[in-house]
PDB file of N, CA and C in Angstrom:
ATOM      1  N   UNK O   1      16.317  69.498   2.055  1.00 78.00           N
ATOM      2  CA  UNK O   1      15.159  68.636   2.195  1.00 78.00           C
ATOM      3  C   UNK O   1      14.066  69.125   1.232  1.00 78.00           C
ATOM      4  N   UNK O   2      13.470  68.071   0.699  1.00 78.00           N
ATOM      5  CA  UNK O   2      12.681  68.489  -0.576  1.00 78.00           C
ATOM      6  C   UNK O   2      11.498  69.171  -0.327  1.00 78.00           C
ATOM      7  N   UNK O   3      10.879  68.783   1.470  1.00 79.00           N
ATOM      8  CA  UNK O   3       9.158  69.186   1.728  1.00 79.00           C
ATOM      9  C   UNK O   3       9.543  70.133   2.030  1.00 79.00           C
ATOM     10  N   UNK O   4      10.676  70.728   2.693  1.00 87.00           N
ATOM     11  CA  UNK O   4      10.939  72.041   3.779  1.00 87.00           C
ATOM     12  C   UNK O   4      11.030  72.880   1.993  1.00 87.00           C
ATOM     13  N   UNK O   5      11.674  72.921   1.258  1.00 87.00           N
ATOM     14  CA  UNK O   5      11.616  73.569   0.259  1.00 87.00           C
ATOM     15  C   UNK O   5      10.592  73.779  -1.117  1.00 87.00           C
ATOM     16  N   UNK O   6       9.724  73.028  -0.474  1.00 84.00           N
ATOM     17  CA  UNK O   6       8.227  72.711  -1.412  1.00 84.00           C
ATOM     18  C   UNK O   6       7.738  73.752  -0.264  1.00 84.00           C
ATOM     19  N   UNK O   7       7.291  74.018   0.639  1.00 87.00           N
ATOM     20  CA  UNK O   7       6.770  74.691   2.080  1.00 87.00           C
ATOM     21  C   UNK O   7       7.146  76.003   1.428  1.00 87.00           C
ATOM     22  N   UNK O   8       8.841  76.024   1.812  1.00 92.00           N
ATOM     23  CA  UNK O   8       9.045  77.607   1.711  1.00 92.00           C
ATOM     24  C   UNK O   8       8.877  78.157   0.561  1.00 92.00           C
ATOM     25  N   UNK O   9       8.273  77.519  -0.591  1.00 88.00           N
ATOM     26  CA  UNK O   9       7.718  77.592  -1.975  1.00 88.00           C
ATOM     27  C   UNK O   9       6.688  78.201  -1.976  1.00 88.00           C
ATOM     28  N   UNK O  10       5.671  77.621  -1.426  1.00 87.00           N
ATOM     29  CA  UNK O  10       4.384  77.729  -0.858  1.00 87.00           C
ATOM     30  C   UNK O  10       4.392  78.676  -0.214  1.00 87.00           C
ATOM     31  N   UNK O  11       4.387  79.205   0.633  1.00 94.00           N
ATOM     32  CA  UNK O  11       4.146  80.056   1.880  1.00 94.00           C
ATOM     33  C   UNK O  11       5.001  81.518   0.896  1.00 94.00           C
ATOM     34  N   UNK O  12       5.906  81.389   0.088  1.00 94.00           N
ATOM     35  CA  UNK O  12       6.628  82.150  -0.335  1.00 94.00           C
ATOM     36  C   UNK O  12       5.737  83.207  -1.300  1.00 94.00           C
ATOM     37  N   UNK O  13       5.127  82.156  -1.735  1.00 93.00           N
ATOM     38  CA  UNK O  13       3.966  82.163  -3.364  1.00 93.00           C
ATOM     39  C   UNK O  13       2.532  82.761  -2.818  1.00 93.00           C
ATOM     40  N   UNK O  14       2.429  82.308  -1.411  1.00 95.00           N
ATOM     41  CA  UNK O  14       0.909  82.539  -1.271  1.00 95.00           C
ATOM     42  C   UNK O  14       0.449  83.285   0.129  1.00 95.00           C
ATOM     43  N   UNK O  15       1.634  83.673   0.607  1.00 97.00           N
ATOM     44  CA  UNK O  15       1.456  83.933   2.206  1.00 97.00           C
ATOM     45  C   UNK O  15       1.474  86.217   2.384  1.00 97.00           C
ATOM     46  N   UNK O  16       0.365  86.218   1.524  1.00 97.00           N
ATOM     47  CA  UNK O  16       0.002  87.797   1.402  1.00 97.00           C
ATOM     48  C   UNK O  16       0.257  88.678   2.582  1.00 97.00           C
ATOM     49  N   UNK O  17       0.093  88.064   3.433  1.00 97.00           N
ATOM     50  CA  UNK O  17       0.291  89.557   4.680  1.00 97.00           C
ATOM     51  C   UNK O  17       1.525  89.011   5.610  1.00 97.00           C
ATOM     52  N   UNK O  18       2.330  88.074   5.210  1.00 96.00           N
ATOM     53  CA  UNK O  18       3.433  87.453   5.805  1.00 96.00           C
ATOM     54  C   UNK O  18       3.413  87.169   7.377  1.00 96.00           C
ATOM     55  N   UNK O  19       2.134  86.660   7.860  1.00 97.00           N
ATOM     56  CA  UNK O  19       2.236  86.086   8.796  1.00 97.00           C
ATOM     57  C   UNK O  19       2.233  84.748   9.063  1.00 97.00           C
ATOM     58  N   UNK O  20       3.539  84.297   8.477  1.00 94.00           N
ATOM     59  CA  UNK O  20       3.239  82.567   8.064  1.00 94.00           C
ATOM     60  C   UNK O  20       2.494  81.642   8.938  1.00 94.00           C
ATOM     61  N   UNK O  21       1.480  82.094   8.200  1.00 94.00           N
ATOM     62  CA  UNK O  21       0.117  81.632   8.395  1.00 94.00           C
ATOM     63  C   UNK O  21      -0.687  81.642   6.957  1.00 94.00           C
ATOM     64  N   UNK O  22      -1.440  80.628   6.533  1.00 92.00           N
ATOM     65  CA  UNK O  22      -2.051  80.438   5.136  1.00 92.00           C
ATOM     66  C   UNK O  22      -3.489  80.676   5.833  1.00 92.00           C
ATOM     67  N   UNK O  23      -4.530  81.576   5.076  1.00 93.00           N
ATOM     68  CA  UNK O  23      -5.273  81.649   5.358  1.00 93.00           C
ATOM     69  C   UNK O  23      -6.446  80.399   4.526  1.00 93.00           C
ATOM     70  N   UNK O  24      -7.268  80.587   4.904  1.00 90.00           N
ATOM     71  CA  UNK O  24      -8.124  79.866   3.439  1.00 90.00           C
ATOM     72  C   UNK O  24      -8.563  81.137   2.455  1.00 90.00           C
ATOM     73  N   UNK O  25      -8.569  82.141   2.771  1.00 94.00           N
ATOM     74  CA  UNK O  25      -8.752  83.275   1.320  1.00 94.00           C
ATOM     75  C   UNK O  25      -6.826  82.910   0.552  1.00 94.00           C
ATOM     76  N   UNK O  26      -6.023  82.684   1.543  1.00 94.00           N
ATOM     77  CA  UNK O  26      -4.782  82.616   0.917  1.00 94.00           C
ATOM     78  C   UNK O  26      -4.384  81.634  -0.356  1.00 94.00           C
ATOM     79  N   UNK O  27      -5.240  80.782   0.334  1.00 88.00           N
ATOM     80  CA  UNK O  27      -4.924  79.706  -0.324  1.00 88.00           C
ATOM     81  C   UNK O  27      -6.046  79.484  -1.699  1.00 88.00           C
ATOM     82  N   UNK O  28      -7.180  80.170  -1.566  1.00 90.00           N
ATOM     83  CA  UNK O  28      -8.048  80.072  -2.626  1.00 90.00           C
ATOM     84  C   UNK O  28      -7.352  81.088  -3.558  1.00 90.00           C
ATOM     85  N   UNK O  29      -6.584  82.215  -3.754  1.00 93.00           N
ATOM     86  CA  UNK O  29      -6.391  82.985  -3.987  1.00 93.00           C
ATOM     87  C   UNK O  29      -5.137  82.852  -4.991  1.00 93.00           C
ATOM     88  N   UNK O  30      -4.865  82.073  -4.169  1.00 90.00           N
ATOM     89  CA  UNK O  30      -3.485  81.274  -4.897  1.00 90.00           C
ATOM     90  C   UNK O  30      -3.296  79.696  -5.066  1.00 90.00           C
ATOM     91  N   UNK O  31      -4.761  79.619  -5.756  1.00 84.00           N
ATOM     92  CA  UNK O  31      -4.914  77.894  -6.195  1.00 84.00           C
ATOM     93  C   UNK O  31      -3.756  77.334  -6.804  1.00 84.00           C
ATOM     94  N   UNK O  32      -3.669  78.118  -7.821  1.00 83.00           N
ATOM     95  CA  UNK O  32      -2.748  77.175  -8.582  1.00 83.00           C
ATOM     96  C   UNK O  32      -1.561  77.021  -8.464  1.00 83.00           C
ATOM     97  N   UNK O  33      -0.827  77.577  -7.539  1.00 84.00           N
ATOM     98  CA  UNK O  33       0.066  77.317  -6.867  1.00 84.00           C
ATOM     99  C   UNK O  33      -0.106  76.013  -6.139  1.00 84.00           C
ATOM    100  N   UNK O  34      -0.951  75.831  -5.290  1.00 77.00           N
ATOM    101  CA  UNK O  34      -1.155  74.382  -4.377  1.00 77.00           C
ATOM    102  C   UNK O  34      -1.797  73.343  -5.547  1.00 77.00           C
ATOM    103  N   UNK O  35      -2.741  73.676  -6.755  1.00 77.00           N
ATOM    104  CA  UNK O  35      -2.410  72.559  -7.487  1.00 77.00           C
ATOM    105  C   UNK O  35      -1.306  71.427  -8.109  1.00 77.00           C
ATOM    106  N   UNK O  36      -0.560  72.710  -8.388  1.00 70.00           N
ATOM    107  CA  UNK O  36       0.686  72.310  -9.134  1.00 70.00           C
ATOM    108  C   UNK O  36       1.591  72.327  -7.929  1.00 70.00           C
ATOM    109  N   UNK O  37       1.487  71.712  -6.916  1.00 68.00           N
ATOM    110  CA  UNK O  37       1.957  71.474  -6.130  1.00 68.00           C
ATOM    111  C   UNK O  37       2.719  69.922  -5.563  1.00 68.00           C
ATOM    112  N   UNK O  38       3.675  69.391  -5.252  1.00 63.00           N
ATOM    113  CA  UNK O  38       3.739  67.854  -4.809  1.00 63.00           C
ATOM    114  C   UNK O  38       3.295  68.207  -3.312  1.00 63.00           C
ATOM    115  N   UNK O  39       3.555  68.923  -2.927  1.00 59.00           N
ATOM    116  CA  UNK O  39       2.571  68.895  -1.022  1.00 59.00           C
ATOM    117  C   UNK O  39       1.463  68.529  -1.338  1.00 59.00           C
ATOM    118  N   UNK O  40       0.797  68.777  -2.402  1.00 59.00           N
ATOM    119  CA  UNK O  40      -0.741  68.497  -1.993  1.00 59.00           C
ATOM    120  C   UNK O  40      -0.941  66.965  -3.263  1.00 59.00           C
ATOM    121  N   UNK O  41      -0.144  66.500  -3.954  1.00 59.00           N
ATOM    122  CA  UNK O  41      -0.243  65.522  -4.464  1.00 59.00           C
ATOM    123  C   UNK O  41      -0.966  66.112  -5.839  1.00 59.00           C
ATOM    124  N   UNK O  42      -0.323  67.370  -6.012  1.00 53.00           N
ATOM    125  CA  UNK O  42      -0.911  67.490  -7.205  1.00 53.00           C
ATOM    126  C   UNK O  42      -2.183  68.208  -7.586  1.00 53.00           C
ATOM    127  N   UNK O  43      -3.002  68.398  -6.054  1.00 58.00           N
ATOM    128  CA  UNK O  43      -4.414  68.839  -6.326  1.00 58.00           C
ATOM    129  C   UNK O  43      -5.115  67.756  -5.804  1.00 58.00           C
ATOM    130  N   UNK O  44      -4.726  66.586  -5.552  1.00 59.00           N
ATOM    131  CA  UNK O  44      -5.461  65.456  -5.400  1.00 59.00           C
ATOM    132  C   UNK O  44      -6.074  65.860  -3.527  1.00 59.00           C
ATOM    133  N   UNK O  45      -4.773  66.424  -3.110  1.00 59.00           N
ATOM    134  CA  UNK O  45      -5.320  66.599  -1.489  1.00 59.00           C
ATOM    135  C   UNK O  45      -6.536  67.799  -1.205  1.00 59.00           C
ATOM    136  N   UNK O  46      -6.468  68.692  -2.217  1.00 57.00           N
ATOM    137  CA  UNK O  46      -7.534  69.730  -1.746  1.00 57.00           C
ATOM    138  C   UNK O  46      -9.070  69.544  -2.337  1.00 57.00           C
ATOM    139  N   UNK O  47      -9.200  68.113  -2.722  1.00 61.00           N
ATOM    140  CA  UNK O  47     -10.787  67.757  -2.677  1.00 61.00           C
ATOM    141  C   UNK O  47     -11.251  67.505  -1.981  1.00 61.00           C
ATOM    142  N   UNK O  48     -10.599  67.096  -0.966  1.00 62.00           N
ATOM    143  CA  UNK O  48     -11.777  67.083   0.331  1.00 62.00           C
ATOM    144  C   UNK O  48     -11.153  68.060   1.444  1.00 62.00           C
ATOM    145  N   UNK O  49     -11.613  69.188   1.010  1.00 60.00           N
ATOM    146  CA  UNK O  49     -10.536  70.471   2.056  1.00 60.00           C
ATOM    147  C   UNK O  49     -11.679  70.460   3.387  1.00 60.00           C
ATOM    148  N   UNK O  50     -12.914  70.115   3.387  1.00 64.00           N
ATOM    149  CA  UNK O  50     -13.884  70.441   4.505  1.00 64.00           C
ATOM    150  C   UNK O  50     -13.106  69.372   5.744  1.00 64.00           C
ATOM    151  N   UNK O  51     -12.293  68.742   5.616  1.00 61.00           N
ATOM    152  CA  UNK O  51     -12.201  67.610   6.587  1.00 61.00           C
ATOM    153  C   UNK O  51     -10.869  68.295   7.301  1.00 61.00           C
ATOM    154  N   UNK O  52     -10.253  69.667   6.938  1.00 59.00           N
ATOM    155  CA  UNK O  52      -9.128  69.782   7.484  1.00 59.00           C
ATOM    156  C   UNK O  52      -9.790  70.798   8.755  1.00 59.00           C
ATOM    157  N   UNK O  53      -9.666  70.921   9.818  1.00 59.00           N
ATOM    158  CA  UNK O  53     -10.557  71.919  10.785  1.00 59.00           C
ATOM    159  C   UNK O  53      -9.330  72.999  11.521  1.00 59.00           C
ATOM    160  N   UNK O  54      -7.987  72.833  11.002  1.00 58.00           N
ATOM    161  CA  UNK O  54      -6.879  73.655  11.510  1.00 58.00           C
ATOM    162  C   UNK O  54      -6.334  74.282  10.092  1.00 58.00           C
ATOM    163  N   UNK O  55      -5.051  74.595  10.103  1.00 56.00           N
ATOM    164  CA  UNK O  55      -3.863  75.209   9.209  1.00 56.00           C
ATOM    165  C   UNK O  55      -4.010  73.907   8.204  1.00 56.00           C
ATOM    166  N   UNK O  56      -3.476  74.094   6.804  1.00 51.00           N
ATOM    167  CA  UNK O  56      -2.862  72.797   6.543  1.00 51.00           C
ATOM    168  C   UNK O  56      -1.340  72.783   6.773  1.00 51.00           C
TER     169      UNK O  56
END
């Protein structure tokens, strides 16, 4: 499955203290990973990151 392996991409790339869990330092930390990302559409999804209030 293409998202489950875009995920374990992600989390693989950016998940520093391996508690799969993304932090938001995790994820700032490792932008360009989630830019160049298709989970996030490219970058297109993390412009409006204030509206997410959980995990993404």
């Amino acid at each position: 499955d293409l998202a489950t392996d875009e995920v374990d991409h992600l989390f693989a790339s950016s998940d520093d203290d391996h508690d799969n869990r993304l932090s938001f330092d995790e994820i700032l930390e490792h932008h360009e990973v989630f830019v160049g990302s298709e989970a996030t559409d490219y970058g297109d999804y993390l412009q409006d990151i204030e509206r997410f209030t959980d995990e993404l």
